[in-house]
């Protein structure tokens, strides 16, 4: 799945390393003038140390540098940690996708870059 993902022309994925350890990864799809955040994940042992903020900040700068004008994402309604991270960066809720994850609704969020 990862191999297919990073092979897509629209895909921009990155990893964060601490020595030999992969501690975070994430990326987005660049479609027209929009960056669609596909995922951002920090290793459980490294959470709540500011890495998520650093990584999201990097993805926002990378997409803005490619002249993309908006970042969009979906997040599980129950994922309050991620929603709080996104709100900290100025993301606003633009809607709900009912049962997007099968068992749960997605909250749609966006931010102008
Ligand atoms: C969401 C995630 C990437 C945050 O990474 P992190 O390194 O723990 O985040 P940071 O330490 O940089 O904290 C950034 C902000 O996220 C929010 N946050 C992080 N952990 C939180 C928690 N347990 N509860 C509530 N808010 C939380 C806070 O707003 C925090 O800012 P603050 O500390 O200044 O208040 C991480 O929890 C994760 O990998 N989760 C699993 C994967 C996932 O759900 N990804 C999102 C998919 S849409």
Coordinates of C-alpha atoms and ligand atoms in Angstrom, one line a residue:
X1 CA 0.0 0.0 0.0
X2 CA 2.8 2.4 0.9
X3 CA 4.8 1.5 -2.3
X4 CA 1.7 2.2 -4.4
X5 CA 1.1 5.4 -2.5
X6 CA 4.5 7.0 -2.9
X7 CA 4.5 6.0 -6.6
X8 CA 1.6 8.3 -7.4
X9 CA 2.6 11.5 -9.2
X10 CA 0.3 13.5 -6.9
X11 CA 1.7 12.0 -3.7
X12 CA 4.2 13.9 -1.4
X13 CA 5.1 11.7 1.6
X14 CA 7.8 12.2 4.2
X15 CA 9.2 10.4 7.2
X16 CA 10.8 11.8 10.4
X17 CA 13.8 9.9 11.7
X18 CA 15.4 9.9 15.1
X19 CA 18.7 8.2 14.3
X20 CA 17.7 4.9 12.7
X21 CA 14.1 5.0 14.1
X22 CA 11.2 6.2 12.0
X23 CA 9.2 8.3 14.5
X24 CA 6.6 9.9 12.2
X25 CA 5.3 9.9 8.7
X26 CA 2.7 11.7 6.7
X27 CA 1.9 13.2 3.4
X28 CA -0.6 14.8 1.1
X29 CA -1.9 14.6 -2.5
X30 CA -1.5 17.7 -4.6
X31 CA -4.6 17.9 -6.7
X32 CA -5.1 21.0 -8.8
X33 CA -4.5 23.9 -6.3
X34 CA -5.3 21.8 -3.3
X35 CA -3.3 19.7 -0.8
X36 CA -5.3 16.8 0.5
X37 CA -3.7 15.6 3.7
X38 CA -3.8 11.8 3.5
X39 CA -2.3 11.0 6.9
X40 CA 0.0 12.2 9.6
X41 CA 1.1 9.8 12.3
X42 CA 3.6 9.9 15.2
X43 CA 4.9 6.7 16.8
X44 CA 3.0 6.1 20.0
X45 CA 6.1 6.4 22.1
X46 CA 6.9 9.8 20.7
X47 CA 3.5 11.5 21.0
X48 CA 2.8 14.6 23.0
X49 CA 6.3 15.9 22.5
X50 CA 5.6 18.4 19.7
X51 CA 6.5 16.2 16.8
X52 CA 3.0 16.3 15.3
X53 CA 3.1 20.1 15.3
X54 CA 6.5 20.1 13.7
X55 CA 5.5 17.6 11.1
X56 CA 2.2 19.3 10.2
X57 CA 4.1 22.7 10.0
X58 CA 6.5 21.1 7.6
X59 CA 3.7 19.7 5.4
X60 CA 2.0 23.1 5.3
X61 CA 5.2 24.9 4.3
X62 CA 6.0 22.2 1.7
X63 CA 2.5 22.5 0.1
X64 CA 2.5 26.3 0.3
X65 CA 5.9 26.3 -1.4
X66 CA 4.3 24.4 -4.3
X67 CA 1.8 27.2 -4.7
X68 CA -1.1 25.1 -3.5
X69 CA -3.8 27.4 -2.0
X70 CA -5.8 25.1 0.4
X71 CA -5.2 22.1 2.6
X72 CA -8.1 19.7 3.1
X73 CA -8.5 16.7 5.3
X74 CA -10.9 14.1 6.8
X75 CA -10.6 13.0 10.4
X76 CA -12.6 10.6 12.5
X77 CA -15.2 12.4 14.6
X78 CA -13.8 10.7 17.7
X79 CA -10.2 11.7 17.1
X80 CA -10.1 14.7 19.3
X81 CA -6.2 14.7 19.5
X82 CA -5.9 15.2 15.8
X83 CA -8.8 17.7 15.5
X84 CA -7.1 19.7 18.3
X85 CA -3.8 19.6 16.4
X86 CA -5.5 20.8 13.2
X87 CA -7.5 23.6 15.0
X88 CA -4.2 24.8 16.4
X89 CA -3.0 25.4 12.9
X90 CA -6.2 27.3 11.9
X91 CA -8.1 24.5 10.2
X92 CA -11.9 25.0 10.2
X93 CA -14.6 22.5 10.0
X94 CA -16.3 22.5 6.6
X95 CA -18.7 19.6 6.9
X96 CA -19.3 16.0 8.0
X97 CA -19.2 12.9 5.8
X98 CA -21.6 10.4 7.3
X99 CA -20.2 6.9 7.8
X100 CA -17.1 7.8 5.8
X101 CA -15.0 5.2 7.8
X102 CA -17.8 2.6 7.7
X103 CA -18.4 2.7 11.4
X104 CA -17.9 6.4 12.0
X105 CA -18.4 9.8 10.5
X106 CA -15.6 12.0 9.1
X107 CA -15.2 15.6 10.0
X108 CA -14.0 17.6 7.0
X109 CA -11.5 20.4 7.7
X110 CA -9.8 23.0 5.6
X111 CA -7.3 25.8 5.8
X112 CA -6.1 28.4 3.3
X113 CA -2.4 28.3 2.8
Ligands
LIG1 C1 -2.5 13.3 16.0 C2 -1.0 13.1 16.3 C3 -0.3 13.1 14.9 C4 -0.5 14.2 17.1 O1 0.9 14.1 17.2 P1 1.8 14.5 18.6 O2 3.2 14.5 18.3 O3 1.3 13.7 19.7 O4 1.2 16.0 18.7 P2 2.0 17.2 19.4 O5 2.7 16.8 20.6 O6 2.8 18.0 18.4 O7 0.8 18.1 19.9 C5 0.1 18.9 18.9 C6 -1.3 19.2 19.4 O8 -2.1 18.1 19.2 C7 -3.1 18.1 20.2 N1 -3.0 16.9 21.0 C8 -1.9 16.0 20.9 N2 -2.2 14.9 21.7 C9 -3.4 15.2 22.3 C10 -4.3 14.4 23.1 N3 -3.9 13.3 23.6 N4 -5.4 15.0 23.5 C11 -5.8 16.2 23.0 N5 -5.1 16.9 22.1 C12 -3.9 16.4 21.8 C13 -2.9 19.4 21.0 O9 -3.7 20.4 20.5 C14 -1.4 19.6 20.8 O10 -1.1 20.9 21.0 P3 -0.6 21.5 22.5 O11 0.2 20.4 23.1 O12 0.1 22.7 22.2 O13 -1.9 21.7 23.2 C15 -0.8 11.8 17.0 O14 -1.6 11.7 18.2 C16 -1.0 10.5 16.2 O15 -0.1 10.0 15.5 N6 -2.2 9.9 16.3 C17 -2.5 8.7 15.5 C18 -2.6 8.9 14.1 C19 -3.7 9.9 13.8 O16 -4.8 9.9 14.4 N7 -3.5 10.8 12.8 C20 -4.5 11.7 12.3 C21 -5.2 11.2 11.1 S1 -6.4 12.3 10.5

